[in-house]
Short mmCIF file of C-alpha atoms in Angstrom, two decimals:
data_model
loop_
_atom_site.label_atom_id
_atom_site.label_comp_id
_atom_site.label_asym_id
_atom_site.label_seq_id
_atom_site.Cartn_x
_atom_site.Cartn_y
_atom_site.Cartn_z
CA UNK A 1 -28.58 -1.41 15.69
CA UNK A 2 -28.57 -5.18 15.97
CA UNK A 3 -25.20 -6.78 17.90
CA UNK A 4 -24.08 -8.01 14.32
CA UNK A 5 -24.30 -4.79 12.92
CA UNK A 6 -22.73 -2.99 15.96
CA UNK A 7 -19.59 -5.90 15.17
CA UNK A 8 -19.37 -4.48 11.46
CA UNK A 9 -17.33 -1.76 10.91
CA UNK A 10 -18.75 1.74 9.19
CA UNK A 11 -18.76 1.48 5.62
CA UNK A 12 -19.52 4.40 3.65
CA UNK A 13 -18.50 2.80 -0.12
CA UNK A 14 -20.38 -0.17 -1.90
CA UNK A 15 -18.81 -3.07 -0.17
CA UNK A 16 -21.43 -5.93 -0.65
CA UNK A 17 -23.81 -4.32 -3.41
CA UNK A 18 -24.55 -5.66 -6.41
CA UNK A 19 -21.52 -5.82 -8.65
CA UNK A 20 -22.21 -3.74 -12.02
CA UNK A 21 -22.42 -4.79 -15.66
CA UNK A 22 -19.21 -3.11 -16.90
CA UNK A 23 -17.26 -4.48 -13.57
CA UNK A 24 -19.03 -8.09 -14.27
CA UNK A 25 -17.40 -7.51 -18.03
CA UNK A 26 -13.88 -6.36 -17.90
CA UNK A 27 -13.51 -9.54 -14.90
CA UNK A 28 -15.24 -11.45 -17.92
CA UNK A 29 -12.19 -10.43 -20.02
CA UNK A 30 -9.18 -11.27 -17.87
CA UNK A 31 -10.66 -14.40 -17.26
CA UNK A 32 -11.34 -15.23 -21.21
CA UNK A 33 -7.37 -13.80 -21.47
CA UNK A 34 -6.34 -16.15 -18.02
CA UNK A 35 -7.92 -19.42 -19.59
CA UNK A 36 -6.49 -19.02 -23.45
CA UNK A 37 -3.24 -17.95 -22.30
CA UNK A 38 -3.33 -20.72 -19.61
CA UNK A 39 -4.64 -23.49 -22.29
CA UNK A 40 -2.04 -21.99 -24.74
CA UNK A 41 0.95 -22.53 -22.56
CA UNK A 42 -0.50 -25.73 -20.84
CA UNK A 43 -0.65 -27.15 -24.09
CA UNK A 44 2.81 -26.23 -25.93
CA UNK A 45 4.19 -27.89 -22.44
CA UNK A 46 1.89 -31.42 -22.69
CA UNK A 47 2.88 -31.25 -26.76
CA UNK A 48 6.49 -30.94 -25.83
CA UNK A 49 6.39 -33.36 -23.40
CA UNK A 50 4.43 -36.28 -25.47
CA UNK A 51 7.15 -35.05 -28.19
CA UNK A 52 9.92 -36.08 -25.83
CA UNK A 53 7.99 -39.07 -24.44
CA UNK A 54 6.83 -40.79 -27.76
CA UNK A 55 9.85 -39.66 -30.30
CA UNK A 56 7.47 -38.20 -32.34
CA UNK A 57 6.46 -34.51 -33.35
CA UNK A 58 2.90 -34.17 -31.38
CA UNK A 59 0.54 -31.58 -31.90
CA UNK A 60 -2.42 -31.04 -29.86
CA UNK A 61 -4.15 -28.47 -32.02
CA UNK A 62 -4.25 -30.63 -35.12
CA UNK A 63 -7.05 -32.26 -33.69
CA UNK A 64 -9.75 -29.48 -33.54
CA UNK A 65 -12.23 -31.36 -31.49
CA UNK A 66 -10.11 -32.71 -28.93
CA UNK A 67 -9.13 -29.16 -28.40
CA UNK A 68 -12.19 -27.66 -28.39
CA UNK A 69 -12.95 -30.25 -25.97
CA UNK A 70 -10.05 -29.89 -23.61
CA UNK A 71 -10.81 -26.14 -23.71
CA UNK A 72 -13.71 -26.71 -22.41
CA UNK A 73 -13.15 -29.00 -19.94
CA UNK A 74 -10.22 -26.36 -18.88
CA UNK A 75 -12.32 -23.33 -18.47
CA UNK A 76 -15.15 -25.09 -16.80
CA UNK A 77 -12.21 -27.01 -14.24
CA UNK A 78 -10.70 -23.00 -14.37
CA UNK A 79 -14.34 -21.14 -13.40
CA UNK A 80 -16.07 -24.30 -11.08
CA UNK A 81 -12.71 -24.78 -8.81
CA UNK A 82 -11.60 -20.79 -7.87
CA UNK A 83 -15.49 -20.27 -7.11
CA UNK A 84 -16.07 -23.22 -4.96
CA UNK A 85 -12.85 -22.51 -3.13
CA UNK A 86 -12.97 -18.97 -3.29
CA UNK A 87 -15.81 -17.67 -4.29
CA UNK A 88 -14.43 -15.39 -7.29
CA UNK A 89 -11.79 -16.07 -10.29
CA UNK A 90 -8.99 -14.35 -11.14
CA UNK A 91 -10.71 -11.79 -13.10
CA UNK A 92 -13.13 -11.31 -10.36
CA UNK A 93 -10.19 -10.76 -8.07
CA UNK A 94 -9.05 -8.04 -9.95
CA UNK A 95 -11.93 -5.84 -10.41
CA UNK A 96 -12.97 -6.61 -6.56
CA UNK A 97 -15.80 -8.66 -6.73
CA UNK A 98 -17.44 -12.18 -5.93
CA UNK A 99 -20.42 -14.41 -6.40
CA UNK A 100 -22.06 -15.41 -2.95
CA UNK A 101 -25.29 -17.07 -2.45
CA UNK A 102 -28.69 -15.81 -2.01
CA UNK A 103 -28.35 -16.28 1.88
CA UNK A 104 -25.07 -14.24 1.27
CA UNK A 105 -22.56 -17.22 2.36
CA UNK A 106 -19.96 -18.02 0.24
CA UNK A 107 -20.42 -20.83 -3.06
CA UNK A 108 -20.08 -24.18 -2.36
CA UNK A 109 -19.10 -26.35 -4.60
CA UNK A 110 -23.23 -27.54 -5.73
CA UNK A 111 -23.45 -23.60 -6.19
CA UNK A 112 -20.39 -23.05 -8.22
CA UNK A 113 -20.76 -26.24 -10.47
CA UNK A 114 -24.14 -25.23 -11.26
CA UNK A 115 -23.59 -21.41 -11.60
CA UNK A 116 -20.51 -22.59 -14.25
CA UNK A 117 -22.61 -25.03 -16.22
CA UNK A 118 -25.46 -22.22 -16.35
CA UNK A 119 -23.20 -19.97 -17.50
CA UNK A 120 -23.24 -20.28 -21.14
CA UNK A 121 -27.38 -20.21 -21.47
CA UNK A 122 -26.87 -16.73 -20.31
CA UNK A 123 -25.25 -16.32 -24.37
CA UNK A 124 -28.55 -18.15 -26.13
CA UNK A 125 -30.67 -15.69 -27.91
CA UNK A 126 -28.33 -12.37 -28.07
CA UNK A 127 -27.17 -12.46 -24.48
CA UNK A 128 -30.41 -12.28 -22.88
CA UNK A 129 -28.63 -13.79 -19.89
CA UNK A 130 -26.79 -10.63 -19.16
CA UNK A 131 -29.19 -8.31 -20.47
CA UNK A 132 -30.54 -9.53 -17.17
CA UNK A 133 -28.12 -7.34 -15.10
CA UNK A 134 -28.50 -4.18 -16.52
CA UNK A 135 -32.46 -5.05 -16.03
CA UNK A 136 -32.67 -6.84 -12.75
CA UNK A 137 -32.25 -4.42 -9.82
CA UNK A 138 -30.14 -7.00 -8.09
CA UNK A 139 -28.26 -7.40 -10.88
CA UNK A 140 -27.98 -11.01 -11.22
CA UNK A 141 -27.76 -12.63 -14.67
CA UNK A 142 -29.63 -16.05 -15.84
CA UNK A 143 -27.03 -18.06 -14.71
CA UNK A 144 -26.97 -16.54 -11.52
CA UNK A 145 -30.65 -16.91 -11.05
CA UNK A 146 -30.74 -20.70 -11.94
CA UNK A 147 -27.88 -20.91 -9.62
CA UNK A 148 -29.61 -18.91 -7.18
CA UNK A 149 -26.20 -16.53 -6.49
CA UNK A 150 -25.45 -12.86 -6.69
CA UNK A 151 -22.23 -10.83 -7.46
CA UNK A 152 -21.37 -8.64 -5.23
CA UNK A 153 -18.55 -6.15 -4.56
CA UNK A 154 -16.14 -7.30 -2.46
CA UNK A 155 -13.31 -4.64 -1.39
CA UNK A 156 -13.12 -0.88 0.00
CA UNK A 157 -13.08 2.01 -2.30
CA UNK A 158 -10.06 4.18 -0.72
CA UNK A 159 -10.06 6.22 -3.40
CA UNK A 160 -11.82 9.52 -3.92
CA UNK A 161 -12.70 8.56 -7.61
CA UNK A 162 -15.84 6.62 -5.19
CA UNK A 163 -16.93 9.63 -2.81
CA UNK A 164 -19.86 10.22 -4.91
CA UNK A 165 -20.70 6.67 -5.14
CA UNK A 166 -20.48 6.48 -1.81
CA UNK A 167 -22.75 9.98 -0.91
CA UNK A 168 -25.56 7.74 -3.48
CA UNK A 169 -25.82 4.56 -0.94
CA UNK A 170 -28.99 4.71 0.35
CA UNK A 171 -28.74 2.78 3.29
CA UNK A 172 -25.13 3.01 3.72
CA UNK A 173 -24.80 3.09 7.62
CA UNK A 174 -26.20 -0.58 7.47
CA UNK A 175 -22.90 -1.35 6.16
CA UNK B 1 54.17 53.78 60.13
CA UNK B 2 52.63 51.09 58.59
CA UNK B 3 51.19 53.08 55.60
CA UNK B 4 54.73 54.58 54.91
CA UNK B 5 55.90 50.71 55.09
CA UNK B 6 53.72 49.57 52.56
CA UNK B 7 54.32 52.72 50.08
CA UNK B 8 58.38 51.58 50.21
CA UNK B 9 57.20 47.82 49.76
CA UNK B 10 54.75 49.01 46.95
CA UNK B 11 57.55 50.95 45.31
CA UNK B 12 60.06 48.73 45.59
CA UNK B 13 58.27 46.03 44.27
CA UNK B 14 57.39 48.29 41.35
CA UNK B 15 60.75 48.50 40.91
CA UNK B 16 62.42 45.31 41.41
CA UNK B 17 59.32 43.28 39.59
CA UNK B 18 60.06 44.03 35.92
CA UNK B 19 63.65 43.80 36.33
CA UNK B 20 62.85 39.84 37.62
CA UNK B 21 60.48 39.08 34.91
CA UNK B 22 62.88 40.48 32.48
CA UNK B 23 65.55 38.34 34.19
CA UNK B 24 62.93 35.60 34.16
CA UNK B 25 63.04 32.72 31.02
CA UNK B 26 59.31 32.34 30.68
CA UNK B 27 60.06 29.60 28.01
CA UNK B 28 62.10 27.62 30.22
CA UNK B 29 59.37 27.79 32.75
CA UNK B 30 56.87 26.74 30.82
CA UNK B 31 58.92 23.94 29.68
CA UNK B 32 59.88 22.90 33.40
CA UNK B 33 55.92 22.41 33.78
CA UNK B 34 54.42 19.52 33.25
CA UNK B 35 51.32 20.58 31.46
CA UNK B 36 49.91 16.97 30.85
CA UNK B 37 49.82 16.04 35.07
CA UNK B 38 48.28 19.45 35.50
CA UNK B 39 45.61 18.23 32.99
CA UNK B 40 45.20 14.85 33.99
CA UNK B 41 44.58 16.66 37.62
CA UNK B 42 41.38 18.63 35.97
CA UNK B 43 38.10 17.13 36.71
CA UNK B 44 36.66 17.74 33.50
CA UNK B 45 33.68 16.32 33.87
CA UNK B 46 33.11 18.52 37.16
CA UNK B 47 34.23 21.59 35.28
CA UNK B 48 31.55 20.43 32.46
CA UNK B 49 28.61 20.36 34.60
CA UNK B 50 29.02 23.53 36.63
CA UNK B 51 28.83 24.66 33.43
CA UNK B 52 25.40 26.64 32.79
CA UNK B 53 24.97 25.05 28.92
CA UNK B 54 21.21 26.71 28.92
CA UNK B 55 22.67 30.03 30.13
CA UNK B 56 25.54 29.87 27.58
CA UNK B 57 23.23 28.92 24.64
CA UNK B 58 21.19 31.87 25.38
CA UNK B 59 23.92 34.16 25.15
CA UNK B 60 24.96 33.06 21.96
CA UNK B 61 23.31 34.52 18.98
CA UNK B 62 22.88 31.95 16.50
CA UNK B 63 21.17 33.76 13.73
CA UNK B 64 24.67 36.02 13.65
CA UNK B 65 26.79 33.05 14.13
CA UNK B 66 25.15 31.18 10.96
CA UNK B 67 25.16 34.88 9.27
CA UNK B 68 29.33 34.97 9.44
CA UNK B 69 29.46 31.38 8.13
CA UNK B 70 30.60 31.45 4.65
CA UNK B 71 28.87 28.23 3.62
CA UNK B 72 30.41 28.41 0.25
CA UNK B 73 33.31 28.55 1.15
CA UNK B 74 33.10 25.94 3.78
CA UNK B 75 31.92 23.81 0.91
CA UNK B 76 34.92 24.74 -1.31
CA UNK B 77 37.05 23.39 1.34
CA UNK B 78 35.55 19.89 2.00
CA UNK B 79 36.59 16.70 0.25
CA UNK B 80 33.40 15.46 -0.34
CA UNK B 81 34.86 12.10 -2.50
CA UNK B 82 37.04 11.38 0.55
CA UNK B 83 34.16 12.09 2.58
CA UNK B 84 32.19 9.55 0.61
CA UNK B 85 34.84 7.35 0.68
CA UNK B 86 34.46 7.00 4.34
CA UNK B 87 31.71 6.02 4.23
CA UNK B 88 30.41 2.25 4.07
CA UNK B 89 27.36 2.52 1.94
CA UNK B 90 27.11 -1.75 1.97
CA UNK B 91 26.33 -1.22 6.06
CA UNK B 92 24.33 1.19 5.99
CA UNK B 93 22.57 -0.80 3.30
CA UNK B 94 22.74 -3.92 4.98
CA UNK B 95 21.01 -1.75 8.02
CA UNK B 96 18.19 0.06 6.58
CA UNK B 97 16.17 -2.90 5.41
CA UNK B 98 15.84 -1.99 1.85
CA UNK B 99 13.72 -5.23 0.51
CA UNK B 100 11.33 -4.00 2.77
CA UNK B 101 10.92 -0.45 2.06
CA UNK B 102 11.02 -1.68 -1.40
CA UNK B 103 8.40 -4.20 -1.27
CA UNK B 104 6.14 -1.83 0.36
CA UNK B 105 6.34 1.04 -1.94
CA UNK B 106 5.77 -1.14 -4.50
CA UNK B 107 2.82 -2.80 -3.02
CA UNK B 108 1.12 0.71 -2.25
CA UNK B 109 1.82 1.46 -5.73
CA UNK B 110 -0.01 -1.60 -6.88
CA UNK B 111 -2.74 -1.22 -4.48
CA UNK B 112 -2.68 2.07 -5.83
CA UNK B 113 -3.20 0.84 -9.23
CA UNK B 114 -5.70 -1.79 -8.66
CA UNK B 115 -7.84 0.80 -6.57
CA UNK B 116 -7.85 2.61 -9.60
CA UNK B 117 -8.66 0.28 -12.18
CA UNK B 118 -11.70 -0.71 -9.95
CA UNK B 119 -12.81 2.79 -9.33
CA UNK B 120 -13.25 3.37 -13.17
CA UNK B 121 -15.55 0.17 -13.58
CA UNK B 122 -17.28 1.20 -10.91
CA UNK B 123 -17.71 4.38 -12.29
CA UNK B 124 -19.05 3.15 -15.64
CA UNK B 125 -21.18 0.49 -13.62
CA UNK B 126 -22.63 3.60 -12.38
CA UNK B 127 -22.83 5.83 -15.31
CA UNK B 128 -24.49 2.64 -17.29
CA UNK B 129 -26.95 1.48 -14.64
CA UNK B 130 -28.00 5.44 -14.18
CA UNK B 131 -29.29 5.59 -17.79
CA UNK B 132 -30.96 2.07 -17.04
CA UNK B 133 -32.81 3.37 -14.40
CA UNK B 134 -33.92 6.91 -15.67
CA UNK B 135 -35.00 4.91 -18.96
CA UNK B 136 -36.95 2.32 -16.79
CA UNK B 137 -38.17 5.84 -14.68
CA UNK B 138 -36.86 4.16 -11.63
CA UNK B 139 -35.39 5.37 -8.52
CA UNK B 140 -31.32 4.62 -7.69
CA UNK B 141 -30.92 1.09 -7.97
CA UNK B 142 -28.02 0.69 -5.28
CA UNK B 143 -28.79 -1.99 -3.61
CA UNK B 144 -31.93 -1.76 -4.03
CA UNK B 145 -32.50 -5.57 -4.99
CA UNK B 146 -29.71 -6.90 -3.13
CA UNK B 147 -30.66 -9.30 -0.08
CA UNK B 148 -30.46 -8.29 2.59
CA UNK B 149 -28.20 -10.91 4.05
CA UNK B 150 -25.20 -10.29 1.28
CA UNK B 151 -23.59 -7.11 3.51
CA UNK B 152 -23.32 -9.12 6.88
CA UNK B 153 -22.00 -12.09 5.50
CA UNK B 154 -19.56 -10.53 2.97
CA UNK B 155 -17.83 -9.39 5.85
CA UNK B 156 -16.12 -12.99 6.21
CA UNK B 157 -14.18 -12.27 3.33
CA UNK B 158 -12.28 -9.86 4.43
#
């Protein structure tokens, strides 16, 4: 045992293994729900203000473009900034997991911009990105490749739901 | 001499001493005492601690003592409203620190909740990458491709 594994505690649960497909999805979800609902309310607030600042009824979503636009620019501001500065989003949060780099240190903000604007060629040609996962045995998607990070789990099981998980790890005294 | 002395004393006095305490006002005697300076004159607390309390408690029998005590009855008889109304539920409030307890039940329930949530992804993360890998005939993919770095370092996060 090396002195930085003698420093680590025992872990007998799948702290810092690959993060799973289905895991990777549902965090997918509350952060699809996070930005909408976000880019919802954020705009009925900036339409009601320019309402109240010009005189005039305002309404962002009559122009389609400029809203598709500001979505954008509002999910990739959402995504790049909580994984530069914390290495998971909200969604990730939730479901215990975040994206680290290949040397296993957390994103920086190069890493995160990258692994954001990758993200959608992980869609092209019937998801092939995230077929990746299920494929890979590290489980990293496209994006994650180009961006050269991995997902990872990042909390404790304490429940019992995980003792057989946890009988599986192979090498689980490492941890 | 002196035996025959002490009979006469002995019978005399046998004599003479129920005639005096039926003379005697025991009432007025008692109320000629001053029972409170006799009191006051008590060393309790000396009194108290030659006391054997171990010695006593062994004596008693508890089990028959609790056995005589009509509880229902003993309930009949309490006030229990005035009781309550003794009592100053806003201070004892004010002491127990309720926000806290509160706060902390609810945040094991939460953790409770998120644990679970994560369990079950896990769980079909499992089930899912299992078919993956029998269909691929490959051997548990558990961190199998994961570098070998991520472990160490993901301790930071904590």
């Amino acid at each position: 045992m090396t002195p930085t594994e003698a420093r680590l505690p025992q872990r007998n649960n799948l702290y810092g293994h690959p993060a799973g497909v289905a895991t990777r999805l549902f965090a997918f979800f509350v952060d699809l729900f996070t930005i909408l609902l976000l880019f919802t309310v954020g705009g009925h607030v900036v339409s009601f203000v320019l309402s109240i600042v010009l005189g005039s009824d305002v309404h962002l979503s009559d122009s389609s473009l400029a809203s598709s636009l500001a979505l954008l620019l509002w999910a990739f501001t959402y995504c790049a900034y909580l994984l530069s500065a914390y290495s998971c989003t909200l969604g990730m949060a939730a479901f215990g997991i975040r994206v680290v780099r290949l040397d296993g240190e957390m994103l920086d903000t190069r890493h995160a911009v990258v692994r954001v604007l990758a993200f959608p060629l992980s869609f092209l040609v019937f998801c092939v990105g995230f077929v990746f996962i299920v494929l890979r045995r590290d489980r990293r998607a496209l994006h994650d490749v180009i961006a050269r990070t991995a997902v990872i789990y990042s909390w404790e099981a304490r429940s019992a739901n995980l003792a057989f998980l946890a009988k599986r790890a192979p090498n689980r005294d490492r941890h | 001499m002196v035996e025959s002395a002490t009979e006469i004393v002995q019978a005399v006095a046998y004599e003479v001493t129920p005639m005096v305490v039926g003379a005697l006002d025991v009432n007025g005697v008692v109320e000629r005492v001053d029972i409170q300076a006799i009191v006051e004159r008590i060393d309790v607390e000396r009194v108290i601690d030659r006391i054997d309390l171990q010695l006593v408690l062994e004596r008693v029998d508890l089990n028959a003592l609790l056995e005589e005590i009509d509880l229902n009855k003993l309930m009949e008889r309490l006030d229990l409203d005035q009781l309550l109304a003794r009592i100053d539920v806003d201070a004892i409030i004010e002491r127990t620190d309720l926000g806290t307890i509160i706060s902390r039940s609810g945040s094991a329930v939460m953790i409770q909740v998120v644990d679970g949530i994560r369990s079950q992804g896990i769980g079909v993360d499992s089930v899912l990458h299992g078919w993956v890998d029998r269909l691929l005939r490959r051997g548990g993919s558990e961190n199998d491709g994961a570098p070998a770095q991520l472990s160490p370092s993901a301790e930071r996060f904590e």
